[in-house]
Coordinates of N, CA and C in Angstrom, one line a residue:
M29 N -12.1 -4.1 19.3 CA -11.2 -4.1 18.1 C -11.5 -5.5 17.4
P30 N -11.7 -5.4 16.1 CA -11.9 -6.7 15.4 C -10.7 -7.6 15.5
D31 N -11.1 -8.9 15.4 CA -10.0 -10.0 15.4 C -9.6 -10.2 14.0
Y32 N -8.6 -9.4 13.6 CA -8.2 -9.4 12.2 C -7.5 -10.7 11.8
D33 N -6.8 -11.4 12.7 CA -6.3 -12.7 12.4 C -7.4 -13.6 11.9
R34 N -8.5 -13.6 12.6 CA -9.6 -14.5 12.3 C -10.3 -14.0 11.0
L35 N -10.5 -12.7 10.9 CA -11.1 -12.2 9.7 C -10.3 -12.5 8.4
L36 N -9.0 -12.3 8.5 CA -8.1 -12.6 7.4 C -8.1 -14.1 7.0
A37 N -8.1 -14.9 8.0 CA -8.1 -16.4 7.8 C -9.4 -16.8 7.1
A38 N -10.5 -16.1 7.4 CA -11.7 -16.4 6.8 C -11.9 -15.9 5.4
H39 N -11.1 -14.9 5.0 CA -11.3 -14.3 3.7 C -10.7 -15.2 2.6
P40 N -11.3 -15.3 1.5 CA -10.8 -16.2 0.4 C -9.4 -15.9 -0.1
F41 N -9.0 -14.7 -0.1 CA -7.7 -14.3 -0.6 C -6.6 -14.9 0.3
F42 N -6.8 -14.8 1.7 CA -5.8 -15.1 2.6 C -6.0 -16.5 3.3
N43 N -7.1 -17.2 3.0 CA -7.4 -18.4 3.8 C -6.4 -19.5 3.7
E44 N -5.4 -19.5 2.8 CA -4.4 -20.5 2.7 C -3.1 -20.0 3.3
F45 N -3.0 -18.8 3.8 CA -1.8 -18.3 4.3 C -1.5 -18.8 5.7
Q46 N -0.2 -19.0 6.1 CA 0.2 -19.4 7.4 C -0.2 -18.5 8.5
A47 N -0.5 -19.0 9.6 CA -1.0 -18.2 10.8 C 0.0 -17.0 11.1
D48 N 1.3 -17.3 11.1 CA 2.3 -16.2 11.4 C 2.2 -15.1 10.4
Y49 N 2.0 -15.4 9.1 CA 1.9 -14.4 8.1 C 0.6 -13.6 8.4
L50 N -0.5 -14.3 8.7 CA -1.8 -13.6 8.9 C -1.7 -12.7 10.1
H51 N -0.9 -13.1 11.1 CA -0.8 -12.2 12.3 C 0.0 -10.9 11.9
Q52 N 1.0 -11.1 11.1 CA 1.8 -9.9 10.6 C 0.9 -9.0 9.8
I53 N 0.1 -9.6 8.9 CA -0.8 -8.8 8.1 C -1.9 -8.1 8.9
A54 N -2.4 -8.8 9.9 CA -3.4 -8.3 10.8 C -3.0 -7.0 11.5
C55 N -1.7 -6.9 11.7 CA -1.2 -5.6 12.3 C -1.3 -4.4 11.4
L56 N -1.5 -4.7 10.1 CA -1.6 -3.6 9.1 C -3.0 -3.2 8.8
A57 N -4.0 -3.9 9.4 CA -5.4 -3.8 9.0 C -6.2 -2.8 9.8
T58 N -7.2 -2.2 9.1 CA -8.2 -1.4 9.7 C -9.5 -1.6 8.9
T59 N -10.6 -1.4 9.6 CA -11.9 -1.5 8.9 C -12.4 -0.1 8.6
V60 N -12.9 0.0 7.4 CA -13.5 1.3 6.9 C -14.9 1.0 6.3
C61 N -15.8 1.9 6.5 CA -17.1 1.8 5.9 C -17.3 3.0 5.0
Y62 N -17.9 2.8 3.8 CA -18.2 3.8 2.8 C -19.7 3.8 2.6
E63 N -20.2 5.0 2.4 CA -21.6 5.2 2.0 C -21.8 4.8 0.5
R64 N -23.0 4.7 0.1 CA -23.4 4.4 -1.3 C -22.9 5.6 -2.1
N65 N -22.3 5.2 -3.3 CA -21.9 6.2 -4.3 C -20.6 7.0 -3.9
A66 N -19.9 6.4 -2.9 CA -18.6 7.1 -2.5 C -17.4 6.5 -3.3
Y67 N -16.4 7.3 -3.5 CA -15.2 6.8 -4.1 C -14.2 6.3 -3.1
I68 N -13.8 5.1 -3.3 CA -12.7 4.5 -2.4 C -11.4 5.1 -2.8
F69 N -11.2 5.1 -4.1 CA -10.0 5.8 -4.7 C -10.3 6.2 -6.1
H70 N -9.4 7.1 -6.6 CA -9.6 7.7 -7.9 C -8.4 7.3 -8.8
E71 N -8.8 7.1 -10.1 CA -7.8 6.8 -11.1 C -6.7 7.9 -11.1
G72 N -5.4 7.5 -11.1 CA -4.3 8.4 -11.1 C -3.7 8.7 -9.8
D73 N -4.5 8.5 -8.7 CA -4.0 8.8 -7.3 C -3.0 7.8 -6.9
A74 N -2.2 8.1 -5.9 CA -1.2 7.2 -5.3 C -1.9 6.0 -4.8
A75 N -1.4 4.8 -5.1 CA -2.0 3.5 -4.6 C -1.2 3.0 -3.5
E76 N -1.7 3.1 -2.3 CA -1.0 2.7 -1.1 C -1.8 1.7 -0.2
Q77 N -2.9 1.3 -0.6 CA -3.7 0.4 0.2 C -4.2 -0.8 -0.6
F78 N -4.5 -1.9 0.1 CA -5.1 -3.1 -0.5 C -6.4 -3.3 0.3
Y79 N -7.5 -3.6 -0.5 CA -8.8 -3.7 0.1 C -9.4 -5.1 0.0
L80 N -9.9 -5.5 1.1 CA -10.6 -6.8 1.2 C -12.1 -6.4 1.4
I81 N -12.9 -6.7 0.4 CA -14.4 -6.3 0.5 C -15.0 -7.3 1.4
T82 N -15.6 -6.8 2.5 CA -16.3 -7.7 3.5 C -17.8 -7.6 3.4
R83 N -18.3 -6.4 2.8 CA -19.8 -6.2 2.6 C -20.0 -5.2 1.5
G84 N -20.9 -5.6 0.6 CA -21.3 -4.6 -0.4 C -20.7 -4.9 -1.8
H85 N -20.9 -4.0 -2.7 CA -20.4 -4.1 -4.1 C -19.7 -2.8 -4.5
V86 N -18.6 -2.9 -5.2 CA -17.8 -1.8 -5.7 C -17.7 -1.9 -7.2
M87 N -17.9 -0.7 -7.9 CA -17.7 -0.7 -9.3 C -16.3 -0.1 -9.7
L88 N -15.6 -0.9 -10.5 CA -14.3 -0.3 -11.0 C -14.7 0.4 -12.3
E89 N -14.2 1.6 -12.4 CA -14.6 2.4 -13.6 C -13.4 3.3 -14.0
T90 N -13.5 3.6 -15.3 CA -12.5 4.5 -15.9 C -13.2 5.6 -16.6
F91 N -12.5 6.6 -17.1 CA -13.2 7.7 -17.7 C -12.9 7.7 -19.2
G92 N -13.9 8.1 -20.0 CA -13.7 8.1 -21.4 C -12.9 9.4 -21.8
V93 N -12.9 9.6 -23.1 CA -12.2 10.7 -23.7 C -12.6 12.0 -23.0
E94 N -11.6 12.8 -22.5 CA -11.8 14.1 -21.9 C -12.7 14.0 -20.7
R95 N -12.8 12.9 -20.0 CA -13.6 12.7 -18.8 C -15.0 13.0 -19.0
R96 N -15.6 12.7 -20.1 CA -17.0 13.0 -20.4 C -17.9 12.0 -19.8
G97 N -17.5 11.1 -19.1 CA -18.4 10.1 -18.4 C -17.6 8.9 -18.1
S98 N -18.1 8.2 -17.1 CA -17.4 7.0 -16.6 C -17.8 5.8 -17.5
I99 N -16.8 4.8 -17.5 CA -17.1 3.5 -18.2 C -16.9 2.5 -17.2
S100 N -18.0 1.7 -16.9 CA -17.9 0.6 -15.9 C -17.1 -0.5 -16.5
I101 N -16.2 -1.0 -15.6 CA -15.3 -2.1 -16.0 C -15.7 -3.4 -15.4
E102 N -16.0 -3.3 -14.1 CA -16.3 -4.6 -13.4 C -16.8 -4.3 -12.0
T103 N -17.7 -5.2 -11.5 CA -18.2 -5.1 -10.1 C -17.5 -6.1 -9.3
I104 N -17.0 -5.6 -8.1 CA -16.3 -6.4 -7.1 C -17.2 -6.5 -5.9
E105 N -17.3 -7.7 -5.4 CA -18.3 -7.9 -4.3 C -17.6 -8.5 -3.1
A106 N -18.4 -8.6 -2.0 CA -17.9 -9.2 -0.7 C -17.2 -10.5 -1.0
G107 N -16.0 -10.7 -0.3 CA -15.2 -11.9 -0.5 C -14.1 -11.7 -1.5
E108 N -14.2 -10.6 -2.3 CA -13.1 -10.3 -3.3 C -12.2 -9.3 -2.8
V109 N -11.1 -9.0 -3.5 CA -10.1 -8.0 -3.2 C -10.2 -6.9 -4.2
L110 N -9.7 -5.7 -3.8 CA -9.8 -4.5 -4.6 C -8.4 -3.9 -4.6
G111 N -7.9 -3.8 -5.8 CA -6.6 -3.0 -6.0 C -5.4 -3.8 -5.8
W112 N -4.6 -3.8 -6.9 CA -3.2 -4.3 -6.8 C -2.2 -3.3 -7.3
S113 N -2.6 -2.1 -7.6 CA -1.6 -1.1 -8.1 C -0.6 -0.7 -7.0
W114 N -0.9 -0.9 -5.7 CA 0.1 -0.7 -4.7 C 1.3 -1.6 -4.8
L115 N 1.1 -2.7 -5.5 CA 2.2 -3.7 -5.6 C 3.2 -3.5 -6.7
F116 N 2.7 -2.7 -7.7 CA 3.5 -2.5 -8.9 C 3.8 -1.1 -9.3
A117 N 5.0 -0.7 -9.5 CA 5.3 0.7 -9.9 C 4.5 1.0 -11.2
P118 N 4.1 2.2 -11.3 CA 4.4 3.4 -10.6 C 3.6 3.7 -9.3
Y119 N 2.8 2.7 -8.8 CA 2.0 2.8 -7.6 C 1.0 3.8 -7.7
R120 N 0.2 3.8 -8.8 CA -0.9 4.7 -9.1 C -2.1 3.9 -9.5
W121 N -3.3 4.3 -9.1 CA -4.5 3.5 -9.4 C -4.8 3.7 -10.9
H122 N -5.1 2.6 -11.6 CA -5.4 2.6 -13.0 C -6.9 2.8 -13.3
F123 N -7.7 2.6 -12.2 CA -9.1 2.8 -12.3 C -9.6 3.5 -11.1
S124 N -10.8 3.9 -11.1 CA -11.5 4.5 -9.9 C -12.4 3.4 -9.3
A125 N -12.6 3.4 -8.0 CA -13.5 2.5 -7.4 C -14.6 3.2 -6.6
R126 N -15.9 2.9 -7.1 CA -17.0 3.6 -6.5 C -18.0 2.6 -5.9
T127 N -18.5 2.9 -4.7 CA -19.4 2.0 -4.1 C -20.8 2.0 -4.7
L128 N -21.4 0.9 -4.8 CA -22.8 0.8 -5.4 C -23.8 0.8 -4.3
E129 N -23.4 0.6 -3.1 CA -24.2 0.5 -1.9 C -23.3 0.8 -0.7
E130 N -23.8 0.7 0.5 CA -22.9 0.8 1.7 C -21.9 -0.4 1.6
V131 N -20.7 -0.1 1.8 CA -19.6 -1.0 1.7 C -18.7 -1.0 2.9
E132 N -18.3 -2.2 3.3 CA -17.3 -2.3 4.4 C -16.1 -3.0 3.8
V133 N -14.9 -2.5 4.2 CA -13.7 -3.1 3.7 C -12.7 -3.2 4.8
I134 N -11.8 -4.2 4.7 CA -10.6 -4.3 5.5 C -9.5 -3.6 4.7
V135 N -8.9 -2.6 5.2 CA -7.9 -1.9 4.5 C -6.5 -2.3 5.0
L136 N -5.6 -2.7 4.1 CA -4.3 -3.1 4.5 C -3.3 -2.1 3.9
D137 N -2.3 -1.8 4.7 CA -1.3 -0.9 4.3 C -0.4 -1.6 3.2
G138 N -0.6 -1.1 2.0 CA 0.1 -1.8 0.8 C 1.6 -1.5 0.8
V139 N 2.0 -0.4 1.3 CA 3.5 -0.1 1.3 C 4.1 -1.1 2.3
S140 N 3.5 -1.3 3.5 CA 4.1 -2.2 4.4 C 4.0 -3.7 3.9
L141 N 3.0 -4.0 3.2 CA 2.9 -5.3 2.5 C 4.0 -5.5 1.5
R142 N 4.3 -4.5 0.8 CA 5.5 -4.5 -0.2 C 6.8 -4.8 0.5
Y143 N 7.0 -4.1 1.6 CA 8.2 -4.3 2.4 C 8.3 -5.7 3.0
M144 N 7.1 -6.3 3.4 CA 7.1 -7.7 3.9 C 7.5 -8.6 2.7
C145 N 7.0 -8.3 1.5 CA 7.4 -9.2 0.4 C 8.9 -9.2 0.1
E146 N 9.4 -8.0 0.2 CA 10.9 -7.9 0.0 C 11.7 -8.5 1.1
A147 N 11.2 -8.4 2.3 CA 12.0 -8.9 3.5 C 11.9 -10.4 3.6
D148 N 10.7 -11.0 3.1 CA 10.5 -12.4 3.3 C 10.1 -13.0 1.9
P149 N 11.0 -13.5 1.1 CA 10.6 -13.9 -0.3 C 9.6 -15.0 -0.3
M150 N 9.5 -15.9 0.8 CA 8.4 -16.9 0.8 C 7.1 -16.2 0.9
F151 N 7.0 -15.2 1.8 CA 5.7 -14.5 1.9 C 5.4 -13.8 0.6
G152 N 6.4 -13.1 0.0 CA 6.2 -12.4 -1.3 C 5.8 -13.3 -2.4
Y153 N 6.3 -14.5 -2.4 CA 5.9 -15.5 -3.5 C 4.5 -15.9 -3.2
A154 N 4.1 -16.2 -2.0 CA 2.7 -16.6 -1.7 C 1.7 -15.5 -2.1
L155 N 2.1 -14.2 -1.7 CA 1.2 -13.1 -2.0 C 1.1 -12.9 -3.5
L156 N 2.2 -12.9 -4.2 CA 2.2 -12.7 -5.7 C 1.5 -13.9 -6.4
K157 N 1.6 -15.1 -5.9 CA 0.9 -16.2 -6.5 C -0.6 -16.0 -6.4
H158 N -1.1 -15.6 -5.2 CA -2.5 -15.3 -5.1 C -3.0 -14.1 -5.9
M159 N -2.1 -13.1 -6.0 CA -2.5 -11.9 -6.8 C -2.5 -12.3 -8.2
A160 N -1.6 -13.1 -8.7 CA -1.6 -13.5 -10.1 C -2.9 -14.2 -10.5
V161 N -3.5 -15.0 -9.6 CA -4.8 -15.7 -9.9 C -5.9 -14.6 -10.0
I162 N -5.9 -13.6 -9.1 CA -6.9 -12.6 -9.2 C -6.7 -11.8 -10.5
I163 N -5.5 -11.4 -10.9 CA -5.3 -10.7 -12.1 C -5.8 -11.5 -13.3
M164 N -5.4 -12.8 -13.3 CA -5.9 -13.7 -14.4 C -7.4 -13.7 -14.5
Q165 N -8.1 -13.9 -13.4 CA -9.5 -13.9 -13.3 C -10.1 -12.6 -13.9
R166 N -9.6 -11.5 -13.4 CA -10.1 -10.2 -13.9 C -9.9 -10.0 -15.4
L167 N -8.7 -10.4 -15.9 CA -8.5 -10.3 -17.3 C -9.5 -11.2 -18.1
Q168 N -9.7 -12.3 -17.6 CA -10.7 -13.2 -18.3 C -12.1 -12.6 -18.3
R169 N -12.5 -12.0 -17.1 CA -13.8 -11.4 -17.1 C -13.9 -10.2 -18.1
T170 N -12.8 -9.4 -18.1 CA -12.7 -8.3 -19.1 C -12.8 -8.8 -20.5
R171 N -12.1 -9.9 -20.8 CA -12.2 -10.5 -22.1 C -13.6 -10.9 -22.5
L172 N -14.3 -11.5 -21.6 CA -15.7 -11.9 -21.8 C -16.6 -10.7 -22.0
Q173 N -16.4 -9.7 -21.2 CA -17.1 -8.5 -21.3 C -16.9 -7.8 -22.7
L174 N -15.7 -7.8 -23.2 CA -15.4 -7.3 -24.5 C -16.1 -8.1 -25.6
I175 N -16.1 -9.4 -25.5 CA -16.8 -10.3 -26.5 C -18.2 -10.0 -26.5
D176 N -18.9 -9.8 -25.3 CA -20.3 -9.5 -25.2 C -20.6 -8.2 -25.9
M177 N -19.7 -7.2 -25.7 CA -19.9 -5.8 -26.2 C -19.9 -5.9 -27.8
Y178 N -18.9 -6.7 -28.3 CA -18.9 -6.8 -29.8 C -20.1 -7.5 -30.3
R179 N -20.5 -8.5 -29.6 CA -21.7 -9.3 -30.0 C -23.0 -8.3 -30.0
A180 N -23.1 -7.5 -29.0 CA -24.2 -6.6 -28.9 C -24.2 -5.5 -30.0
D181 N -23.0 -5.2 -30.5 CA -22.8 -4.2 -31.6 C -23.0 -4.8 -32.9
G182 N -23.2 -6.1 -33.0 CA -23.4 -6.8 -34.2 C -22.0 -7.2 -34.9
G183 N -20.9 -7.1 -34.1 CA -19.6 -7.4 -34.7 C -19.1 -8.8 -34.6

């Protein structure tokens, strides 16, 4: 069985968390491998997990009008996290996540993490503070991507 305490402590998202928090989180962890071009989750489905990418690349995508094709939003790589919809109502994925190659993730039970946040406000604050940084970074990347798209269109 993997040493999730050690793996979590080494992951950039959790490397500043206290050891007792890491141990509690480790109890919620499992490792899952996905083949190339597999969907980890689909837009609109119930969001109940938090993913730590340990190997590979995952594409966040959404679907255009009448699902006529996917629109690539962002590539997430090893060392990054995937999904925060488990943390915010209505607890549904806003994008789909598709692997670009073989991918390994540590999957955390998001529902249990939410309960931990509610039961221990210090833990909840630490988790939300880290999540806010991720959300801010992703919004900034999306902003830059939109600017590049408008430049490419001559706008």
